Coordinates of C-alpha atoms in Angstrom, one line a residue:
Chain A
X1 CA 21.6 -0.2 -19.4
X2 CA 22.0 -3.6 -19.9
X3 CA 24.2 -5.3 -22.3
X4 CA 22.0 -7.6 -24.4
X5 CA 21.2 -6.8 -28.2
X6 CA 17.6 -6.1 -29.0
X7 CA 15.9 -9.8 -28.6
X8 CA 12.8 -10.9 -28.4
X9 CA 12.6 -10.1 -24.3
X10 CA 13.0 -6.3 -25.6
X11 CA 10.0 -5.9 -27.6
X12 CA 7.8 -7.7 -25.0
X13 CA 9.7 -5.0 -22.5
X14 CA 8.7 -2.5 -25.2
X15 CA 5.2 -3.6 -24.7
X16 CA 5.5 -2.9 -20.9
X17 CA 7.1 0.2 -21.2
X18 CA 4.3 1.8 -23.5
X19 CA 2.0 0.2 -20.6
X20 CA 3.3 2.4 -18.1
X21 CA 3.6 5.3 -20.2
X22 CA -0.2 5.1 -20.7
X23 CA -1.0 4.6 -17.7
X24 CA 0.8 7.5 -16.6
X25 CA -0.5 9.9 -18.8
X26 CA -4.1 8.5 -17.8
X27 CA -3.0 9.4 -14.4
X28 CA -1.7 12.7 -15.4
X29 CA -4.7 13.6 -16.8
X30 CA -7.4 12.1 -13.8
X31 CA -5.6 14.3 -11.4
X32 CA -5.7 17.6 -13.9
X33 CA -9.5 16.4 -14.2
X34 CA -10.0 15.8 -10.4
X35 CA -8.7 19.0 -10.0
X36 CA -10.8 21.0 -12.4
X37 CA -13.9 19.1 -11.1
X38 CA -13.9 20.1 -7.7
X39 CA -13.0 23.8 -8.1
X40 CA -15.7 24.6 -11.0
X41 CA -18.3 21.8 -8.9
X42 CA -18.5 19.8 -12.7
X43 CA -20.1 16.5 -11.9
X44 CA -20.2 15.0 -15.1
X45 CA -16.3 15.3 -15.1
X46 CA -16.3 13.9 -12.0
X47 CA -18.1 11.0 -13.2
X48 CA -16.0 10.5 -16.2
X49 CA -13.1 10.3 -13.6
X50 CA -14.6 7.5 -12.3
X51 CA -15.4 5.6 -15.6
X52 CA -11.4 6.0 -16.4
X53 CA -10.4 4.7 -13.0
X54 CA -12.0 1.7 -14.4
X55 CA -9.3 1.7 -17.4
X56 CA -6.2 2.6 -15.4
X57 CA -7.2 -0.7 -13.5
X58 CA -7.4 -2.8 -16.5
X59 CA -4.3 -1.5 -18.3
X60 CA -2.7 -2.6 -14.6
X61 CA -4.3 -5.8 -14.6
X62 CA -2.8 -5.8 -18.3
X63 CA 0.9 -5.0 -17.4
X64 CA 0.8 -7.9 -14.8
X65 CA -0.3 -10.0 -16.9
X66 CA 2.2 -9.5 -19.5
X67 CA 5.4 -9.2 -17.0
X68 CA 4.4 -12.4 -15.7
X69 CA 4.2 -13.8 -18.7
X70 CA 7.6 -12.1 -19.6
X71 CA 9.4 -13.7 -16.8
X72 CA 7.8 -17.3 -17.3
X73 CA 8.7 -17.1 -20.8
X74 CA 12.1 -15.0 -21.3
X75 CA 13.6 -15.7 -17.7
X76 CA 15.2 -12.4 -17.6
X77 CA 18.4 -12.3 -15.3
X78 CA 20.0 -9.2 -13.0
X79 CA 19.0 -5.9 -14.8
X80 CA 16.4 -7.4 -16.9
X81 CA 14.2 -8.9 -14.4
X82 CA 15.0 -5.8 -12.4
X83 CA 13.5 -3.6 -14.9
X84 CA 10.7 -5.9 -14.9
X85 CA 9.7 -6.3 -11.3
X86 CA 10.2 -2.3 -11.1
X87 CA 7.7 -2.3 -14.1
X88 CA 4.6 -4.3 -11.9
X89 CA 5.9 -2.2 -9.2
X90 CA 5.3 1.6 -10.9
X91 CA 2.5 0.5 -12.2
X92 CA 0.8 -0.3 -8.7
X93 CA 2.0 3.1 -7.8
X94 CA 0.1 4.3 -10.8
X95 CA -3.2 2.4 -10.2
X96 CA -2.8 4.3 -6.4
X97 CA -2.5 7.4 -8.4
X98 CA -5.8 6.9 -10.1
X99 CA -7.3 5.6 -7.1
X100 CA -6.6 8.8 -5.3
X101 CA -7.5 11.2 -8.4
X102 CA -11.3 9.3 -8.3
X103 CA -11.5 9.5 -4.4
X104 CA -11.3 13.3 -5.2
X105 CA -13.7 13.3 -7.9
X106 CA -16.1 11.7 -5.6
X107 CA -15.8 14.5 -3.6
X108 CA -17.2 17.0 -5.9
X109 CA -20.7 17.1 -4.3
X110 CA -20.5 17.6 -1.1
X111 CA -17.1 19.6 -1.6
X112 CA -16.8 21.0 -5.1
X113 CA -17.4 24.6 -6.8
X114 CA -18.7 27.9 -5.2
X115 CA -18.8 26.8 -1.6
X116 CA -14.8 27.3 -2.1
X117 CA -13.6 30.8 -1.2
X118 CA -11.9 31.9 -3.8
X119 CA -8.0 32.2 -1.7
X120 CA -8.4 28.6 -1.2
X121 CA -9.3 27.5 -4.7
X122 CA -5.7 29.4 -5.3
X123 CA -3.5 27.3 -2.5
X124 CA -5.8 24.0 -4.0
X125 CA -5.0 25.0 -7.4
X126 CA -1.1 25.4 -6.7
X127 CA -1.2 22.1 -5.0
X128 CA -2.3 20.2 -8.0
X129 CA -0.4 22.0 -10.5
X130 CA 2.9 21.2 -8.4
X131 CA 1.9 17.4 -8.3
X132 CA 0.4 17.1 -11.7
X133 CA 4.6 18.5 -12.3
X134 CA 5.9 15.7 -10.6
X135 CA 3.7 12.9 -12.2
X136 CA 4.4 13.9 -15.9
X137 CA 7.9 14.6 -15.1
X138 CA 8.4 10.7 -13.4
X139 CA 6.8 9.5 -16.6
X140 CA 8.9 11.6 -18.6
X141 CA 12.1 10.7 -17.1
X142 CA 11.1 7.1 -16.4
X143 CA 10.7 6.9 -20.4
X144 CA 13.9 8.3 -21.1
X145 CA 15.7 6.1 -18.6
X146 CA 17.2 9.4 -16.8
X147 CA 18.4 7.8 -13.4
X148 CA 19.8 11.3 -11.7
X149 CA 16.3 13.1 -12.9
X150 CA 14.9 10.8 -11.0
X151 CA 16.8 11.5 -7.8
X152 CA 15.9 15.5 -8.1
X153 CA 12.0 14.2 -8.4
X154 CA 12.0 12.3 -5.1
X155 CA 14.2 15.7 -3.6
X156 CA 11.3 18.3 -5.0
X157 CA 8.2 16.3 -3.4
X158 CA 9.1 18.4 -0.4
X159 CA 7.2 21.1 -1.7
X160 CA 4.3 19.5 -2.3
X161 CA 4.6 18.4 1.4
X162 CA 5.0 22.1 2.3
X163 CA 2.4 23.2 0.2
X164 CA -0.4 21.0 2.2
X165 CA 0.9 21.7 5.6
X166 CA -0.1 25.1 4.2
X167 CA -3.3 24.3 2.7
X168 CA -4.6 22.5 6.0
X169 CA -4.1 24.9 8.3
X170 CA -6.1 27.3 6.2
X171 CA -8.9 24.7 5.9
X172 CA -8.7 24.2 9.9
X173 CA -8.6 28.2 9.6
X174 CA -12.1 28.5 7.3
X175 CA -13.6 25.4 9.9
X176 CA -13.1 27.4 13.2
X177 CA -14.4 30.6 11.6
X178 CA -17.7 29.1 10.8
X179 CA -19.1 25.8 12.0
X180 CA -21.0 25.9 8.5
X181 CA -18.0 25.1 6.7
X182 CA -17.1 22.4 8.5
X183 CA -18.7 19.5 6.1
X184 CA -17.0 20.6 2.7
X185 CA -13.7 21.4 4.3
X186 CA -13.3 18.0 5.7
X187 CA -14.2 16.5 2.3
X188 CA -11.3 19.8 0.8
X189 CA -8.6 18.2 3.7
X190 CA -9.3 14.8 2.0
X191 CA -8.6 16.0 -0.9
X192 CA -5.8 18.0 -0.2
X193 CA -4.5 14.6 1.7
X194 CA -5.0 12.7 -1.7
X195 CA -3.0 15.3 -4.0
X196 CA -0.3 15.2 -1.5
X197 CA -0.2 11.3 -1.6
X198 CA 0.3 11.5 -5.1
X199 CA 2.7 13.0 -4.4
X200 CA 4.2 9.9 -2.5
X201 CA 3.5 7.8 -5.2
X202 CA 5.9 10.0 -7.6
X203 CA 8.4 9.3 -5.0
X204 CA 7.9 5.5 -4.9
X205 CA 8.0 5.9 -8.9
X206 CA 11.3 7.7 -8.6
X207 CA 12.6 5.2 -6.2
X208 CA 11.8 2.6 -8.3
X209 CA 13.0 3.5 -11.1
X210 CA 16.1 4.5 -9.9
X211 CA 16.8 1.0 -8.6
X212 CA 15.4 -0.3 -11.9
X213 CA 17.8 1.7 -13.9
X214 CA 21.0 1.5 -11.6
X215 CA 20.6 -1.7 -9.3
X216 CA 20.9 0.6 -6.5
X217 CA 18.6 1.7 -3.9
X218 CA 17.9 5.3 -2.9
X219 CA 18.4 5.9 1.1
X220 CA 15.2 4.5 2.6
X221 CA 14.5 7.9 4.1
X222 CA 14.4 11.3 3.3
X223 CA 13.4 14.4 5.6
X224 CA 9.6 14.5 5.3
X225 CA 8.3 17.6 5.9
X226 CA 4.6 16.4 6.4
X227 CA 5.4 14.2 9.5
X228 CA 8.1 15.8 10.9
X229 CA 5.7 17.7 13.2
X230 CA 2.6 16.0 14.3
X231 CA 0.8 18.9 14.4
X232 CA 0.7 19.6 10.3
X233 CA -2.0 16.5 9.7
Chain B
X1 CA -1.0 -26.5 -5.2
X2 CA 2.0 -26.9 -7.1
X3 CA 3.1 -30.4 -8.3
X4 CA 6.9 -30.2 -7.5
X5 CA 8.6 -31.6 -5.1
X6 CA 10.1 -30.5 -2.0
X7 CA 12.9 -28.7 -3.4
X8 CA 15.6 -26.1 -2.7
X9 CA 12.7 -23.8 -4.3
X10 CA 10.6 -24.2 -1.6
X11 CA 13.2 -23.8 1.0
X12 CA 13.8 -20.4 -0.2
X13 CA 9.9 -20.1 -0.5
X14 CA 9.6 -20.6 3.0
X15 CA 11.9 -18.3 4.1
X16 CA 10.2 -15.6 2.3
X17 CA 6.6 -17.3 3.8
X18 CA 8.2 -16.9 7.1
X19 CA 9.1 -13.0 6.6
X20 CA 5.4 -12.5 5.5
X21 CA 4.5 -14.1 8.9
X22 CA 6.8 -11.7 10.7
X23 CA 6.0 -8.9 9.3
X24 CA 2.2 -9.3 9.1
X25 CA 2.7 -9.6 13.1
X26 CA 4.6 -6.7 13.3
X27 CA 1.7 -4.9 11.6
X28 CA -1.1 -6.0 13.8
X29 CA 1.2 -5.8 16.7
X30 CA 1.8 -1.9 15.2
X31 CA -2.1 -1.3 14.7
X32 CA -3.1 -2.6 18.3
X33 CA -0.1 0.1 19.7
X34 CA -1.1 3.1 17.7
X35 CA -5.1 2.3 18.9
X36 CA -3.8 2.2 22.4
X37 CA -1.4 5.2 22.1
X38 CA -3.9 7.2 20.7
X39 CA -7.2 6.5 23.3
X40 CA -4.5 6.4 26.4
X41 CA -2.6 9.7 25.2
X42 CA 1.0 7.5 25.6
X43 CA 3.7 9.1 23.7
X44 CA 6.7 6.9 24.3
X45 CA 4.2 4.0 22.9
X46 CA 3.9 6.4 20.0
X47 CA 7.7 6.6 19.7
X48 CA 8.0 3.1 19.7
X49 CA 5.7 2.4 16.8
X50 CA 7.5 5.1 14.7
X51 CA 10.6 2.8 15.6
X52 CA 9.2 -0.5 14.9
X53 CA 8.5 1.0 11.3
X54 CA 12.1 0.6 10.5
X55 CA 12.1 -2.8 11.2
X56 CA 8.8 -3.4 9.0
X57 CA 11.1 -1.5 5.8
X58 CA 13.7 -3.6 6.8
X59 CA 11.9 -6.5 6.7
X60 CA 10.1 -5.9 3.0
X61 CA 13.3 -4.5 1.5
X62 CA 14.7 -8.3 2.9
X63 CA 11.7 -10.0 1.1
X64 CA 12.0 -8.1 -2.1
X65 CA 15.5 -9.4 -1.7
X66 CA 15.2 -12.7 -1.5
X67 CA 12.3 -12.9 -4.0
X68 CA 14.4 -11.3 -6.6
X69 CA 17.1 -13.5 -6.0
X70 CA 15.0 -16.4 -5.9
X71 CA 13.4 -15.9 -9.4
X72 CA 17.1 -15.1 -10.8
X73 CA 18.3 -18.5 -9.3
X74 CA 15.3 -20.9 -9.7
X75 CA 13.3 -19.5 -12.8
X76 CA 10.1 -20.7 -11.0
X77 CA 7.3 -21.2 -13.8
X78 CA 3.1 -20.6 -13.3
X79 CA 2.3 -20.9 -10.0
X80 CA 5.6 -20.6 -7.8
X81 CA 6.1 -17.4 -9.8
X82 CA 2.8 -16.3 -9.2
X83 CA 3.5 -17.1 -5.3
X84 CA 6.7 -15.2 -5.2
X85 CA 5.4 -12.2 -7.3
X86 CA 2.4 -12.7 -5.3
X87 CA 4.8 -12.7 -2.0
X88 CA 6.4 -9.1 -3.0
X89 CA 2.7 -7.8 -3.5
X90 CA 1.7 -8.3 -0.3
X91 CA 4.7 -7.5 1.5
X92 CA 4.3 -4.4 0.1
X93 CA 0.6 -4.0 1.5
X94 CA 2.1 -4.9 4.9
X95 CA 4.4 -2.3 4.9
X96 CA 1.3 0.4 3.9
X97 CA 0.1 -0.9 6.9
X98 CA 3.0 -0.3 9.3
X99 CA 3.2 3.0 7.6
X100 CA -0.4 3.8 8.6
X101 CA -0.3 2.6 11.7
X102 CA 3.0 4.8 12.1
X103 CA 0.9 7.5 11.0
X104 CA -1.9 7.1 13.8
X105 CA 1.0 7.3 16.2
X106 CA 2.6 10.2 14.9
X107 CA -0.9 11.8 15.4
X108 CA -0.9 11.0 19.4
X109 CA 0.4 14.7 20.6
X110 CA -2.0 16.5 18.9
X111 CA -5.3 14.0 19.6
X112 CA -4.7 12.0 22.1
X113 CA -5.9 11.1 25.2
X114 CA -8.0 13.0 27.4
X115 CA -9.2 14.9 24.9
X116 CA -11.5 12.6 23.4
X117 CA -14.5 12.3 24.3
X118 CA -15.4 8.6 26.3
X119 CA -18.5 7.7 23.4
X120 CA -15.7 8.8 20.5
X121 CA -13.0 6.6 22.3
X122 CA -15.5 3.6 22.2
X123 CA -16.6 3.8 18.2
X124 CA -12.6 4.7 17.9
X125 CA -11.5 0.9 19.6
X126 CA -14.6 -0.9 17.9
X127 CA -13.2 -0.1 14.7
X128 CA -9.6 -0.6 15.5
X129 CA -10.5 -4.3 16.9
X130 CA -12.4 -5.1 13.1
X131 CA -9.4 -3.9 11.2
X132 CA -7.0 -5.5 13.6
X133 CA -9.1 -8.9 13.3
X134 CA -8.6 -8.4 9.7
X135 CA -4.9 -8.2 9.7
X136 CA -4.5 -11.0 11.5
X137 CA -7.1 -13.5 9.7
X138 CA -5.5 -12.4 6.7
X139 CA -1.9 -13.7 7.6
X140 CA -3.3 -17.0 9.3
X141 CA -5.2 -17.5 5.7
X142 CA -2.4 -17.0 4.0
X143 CA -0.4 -19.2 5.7
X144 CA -2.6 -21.7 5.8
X145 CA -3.3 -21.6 1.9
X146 CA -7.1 -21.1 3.0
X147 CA -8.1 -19.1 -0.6
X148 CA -11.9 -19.8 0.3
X149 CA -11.3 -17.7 3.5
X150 CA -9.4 -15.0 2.2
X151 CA -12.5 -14.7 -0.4
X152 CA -14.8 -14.1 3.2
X153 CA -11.8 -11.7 4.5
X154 CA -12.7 -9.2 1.5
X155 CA -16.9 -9.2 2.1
X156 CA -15.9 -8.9 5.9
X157 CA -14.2 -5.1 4.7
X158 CA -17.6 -3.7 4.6
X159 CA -17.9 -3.9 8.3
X160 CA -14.8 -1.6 8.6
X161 CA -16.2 1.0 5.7
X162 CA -19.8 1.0 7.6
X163 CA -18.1 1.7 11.3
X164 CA -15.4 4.2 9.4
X165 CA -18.7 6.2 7.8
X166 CA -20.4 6.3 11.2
X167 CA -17.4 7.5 13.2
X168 CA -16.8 9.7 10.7
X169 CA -20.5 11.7 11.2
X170 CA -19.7 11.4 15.1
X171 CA -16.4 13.5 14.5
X172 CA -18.4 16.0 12.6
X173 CA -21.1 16.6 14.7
X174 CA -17.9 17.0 17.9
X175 CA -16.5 19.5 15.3
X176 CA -20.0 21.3 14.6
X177 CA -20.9 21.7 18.7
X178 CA -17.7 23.3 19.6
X179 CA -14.7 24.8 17.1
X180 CA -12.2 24.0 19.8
X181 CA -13.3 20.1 19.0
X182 CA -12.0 21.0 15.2
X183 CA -7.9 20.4 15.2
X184 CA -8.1 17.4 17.5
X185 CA -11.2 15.8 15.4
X186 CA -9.9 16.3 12.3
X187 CA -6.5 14.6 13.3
X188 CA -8.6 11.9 15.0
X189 CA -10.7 11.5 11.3
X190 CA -7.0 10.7 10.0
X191 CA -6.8 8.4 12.3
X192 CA -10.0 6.3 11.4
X193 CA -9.3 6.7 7.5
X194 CA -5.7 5.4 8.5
X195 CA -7.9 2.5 10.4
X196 CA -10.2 2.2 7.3
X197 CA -7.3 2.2 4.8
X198 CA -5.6 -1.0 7.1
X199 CA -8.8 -2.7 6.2
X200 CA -7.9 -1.7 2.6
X201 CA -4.8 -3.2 2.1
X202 CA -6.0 -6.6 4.1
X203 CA -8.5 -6.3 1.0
X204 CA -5.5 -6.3 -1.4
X205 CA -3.7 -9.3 0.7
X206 CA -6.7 -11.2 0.0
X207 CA -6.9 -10.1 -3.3
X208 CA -3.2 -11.2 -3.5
X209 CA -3.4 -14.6 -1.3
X210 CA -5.9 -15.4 -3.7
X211 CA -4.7 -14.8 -7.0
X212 CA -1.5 -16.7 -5.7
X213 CA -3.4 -19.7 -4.3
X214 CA -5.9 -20.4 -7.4
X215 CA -4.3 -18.2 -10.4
X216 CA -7.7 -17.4 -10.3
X217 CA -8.1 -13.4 -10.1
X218 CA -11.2 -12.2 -7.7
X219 CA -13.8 -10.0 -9.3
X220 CA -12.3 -6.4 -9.7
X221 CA -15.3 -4.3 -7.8
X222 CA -17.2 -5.6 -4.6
X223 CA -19.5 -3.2 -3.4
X224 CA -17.8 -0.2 -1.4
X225 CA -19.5 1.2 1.4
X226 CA -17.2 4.2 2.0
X227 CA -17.5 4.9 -1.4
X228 CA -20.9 4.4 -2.7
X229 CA -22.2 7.8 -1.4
X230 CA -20.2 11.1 -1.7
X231 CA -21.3 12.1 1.3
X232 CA -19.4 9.7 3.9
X233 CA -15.6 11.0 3.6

């Protein structure tokens, strides 16, 4: 933490903070939606995805504003401006994550509900309950400043990497068996693809906010199970 | 522009202009290998690009750098923050790129090459020449401070979105007429949203360029082709 007492650059940080926090939980809450749309084929919560895509963008447009503004005004040294540039940065990641979560909702037609077989509504549900996980935990322990929780995030996007190597192979699976299904499980790969770049995004927001809270940068790389074979999509 | 004079601010500017020039070469130089990997089946170009991705991390983890740093040290106001904020943005969109492009090449062994048929190869280089045009226009804007062109470089995107939805029906009919089409096709719709994606973060640079040229920011929505109907992937 850094060493200065409570000023005025901590309450506009403050106002930051709750920014991202929001925006988080709006995130959380568009993929839990996204999710639920496409397996019960509910377009009018696939819609509403959409409309709150719309806020996630402002509330992002919002933080810039004010971190800017923060920085002109406060000029924030070392930790502080840090903390702030890692601010505009998570929230980026967190206007991707709603980005993503719509890109499935738009899905829902020509994807969504009882055209699913039922074993693959399982593996997509499992996929998007392990990645909703990861987004409220980086929000979680982003907002209680916990640096090695962090770490552990970045460490358990693995499974969700495993989990859509998994999932794509039994889409390529449901293709081959009938050419019928070929349509909605391209748009169901797409989908899959966008869950499991959330889950990318919680690893830029754990990478982040490690260097935000410490002044230290994570390794650049870690083993990534998705592309170590180019045969897994 | 901004009023000041030519100062040790804007030799540190320039040295973070000049790593944005590099590294938006290094991208279209990326893009133009992974197209050619892909259509001409040539796994050590693959390799290569996978290689030059380190470089491009490299390179943005420099600019982040010195941007930091410069902030801390000068305590720009308005518009030179905006251009070094602005700087770190679309550093950051350059290095999506090189990721993308990375992940086109990592795709080579399992779509490459003979496989694909001569027609698909053709739409496949059309669109990789728009999104490579793209790239480049959008550095030579940027570093010529043209903000009215980097407002035509965003419209242009369309172009990409309406060859990415046409390729994208091509791949499914391929997938429809024979299953054995359906693994190589779908990694070769990757591929083309990788392509299509490119031509979304040259979006953002503009986006970006623009914001940090005027202080103006460009309308929120333009029309999305690849979005506007479900159906299109």
């Amino acid at each position: 933490m850094s060493e200065h007492i409570v000023t005025s650059f901590d309450q506009d940080l403050e106002r930051i903070d709750k920014l991202i926090r929001d925006m988080g939980e709006l995130g959380a809450e568009m993929v839990a939606d996204a999710t639920r749309a496409l397996l019960s084929s509910d377009e009018p919560l696939a819609q509403r995805i959409v409309s709150e895509d719309v806020i996630m963008d402002a509330r992002q447009r919002e933080l810039d504003d004010a971190a800017i503004a923060l920085i002109a005004k406060r000029q924030p040294m070392a930790q502080d401006l840090r903390t702030v540039i890692g601010a505009i940065r998570i929230a980026a990641d967190l206007e991707r994550i709603g980005d993503l979560a719509k890109n499935v909702a738009k899905r829902v037609p020509s994807a969504g509900g009882s055209t699913i077989p039922k074993p693959l509504s399982g593996s997509l549900q499992t996929m998007s309950e392990l990645v909703l996980a990861q987004v409220r935990r980086a929000i979680a322990m982003y907002a209680s400043r916990d640096a090695e929780g962090l770490v552990s995030l970045r460490e358990d996007d693995e499974r969700i990497d495993i989990q859509y190597t998994s999932l794509f192979r039994e889409l390529l699976t449901y293709m081959m068996e009938d050419p019928r299904n070929i349509t909605s499980c391209t748009h169901l790969i797409f989908c899959a693809k966008n869950l499991e770049r959330i889950g990318d995004h919680v690893t830029n927001i754990a990478e982040n906010g490690y260097y935000t809270l410490t002044g230290q940068q994570l390794p650049a790389t870690r083993p990534k199970a998705d592309e170590t074979a180019a045969a897994q999509g």
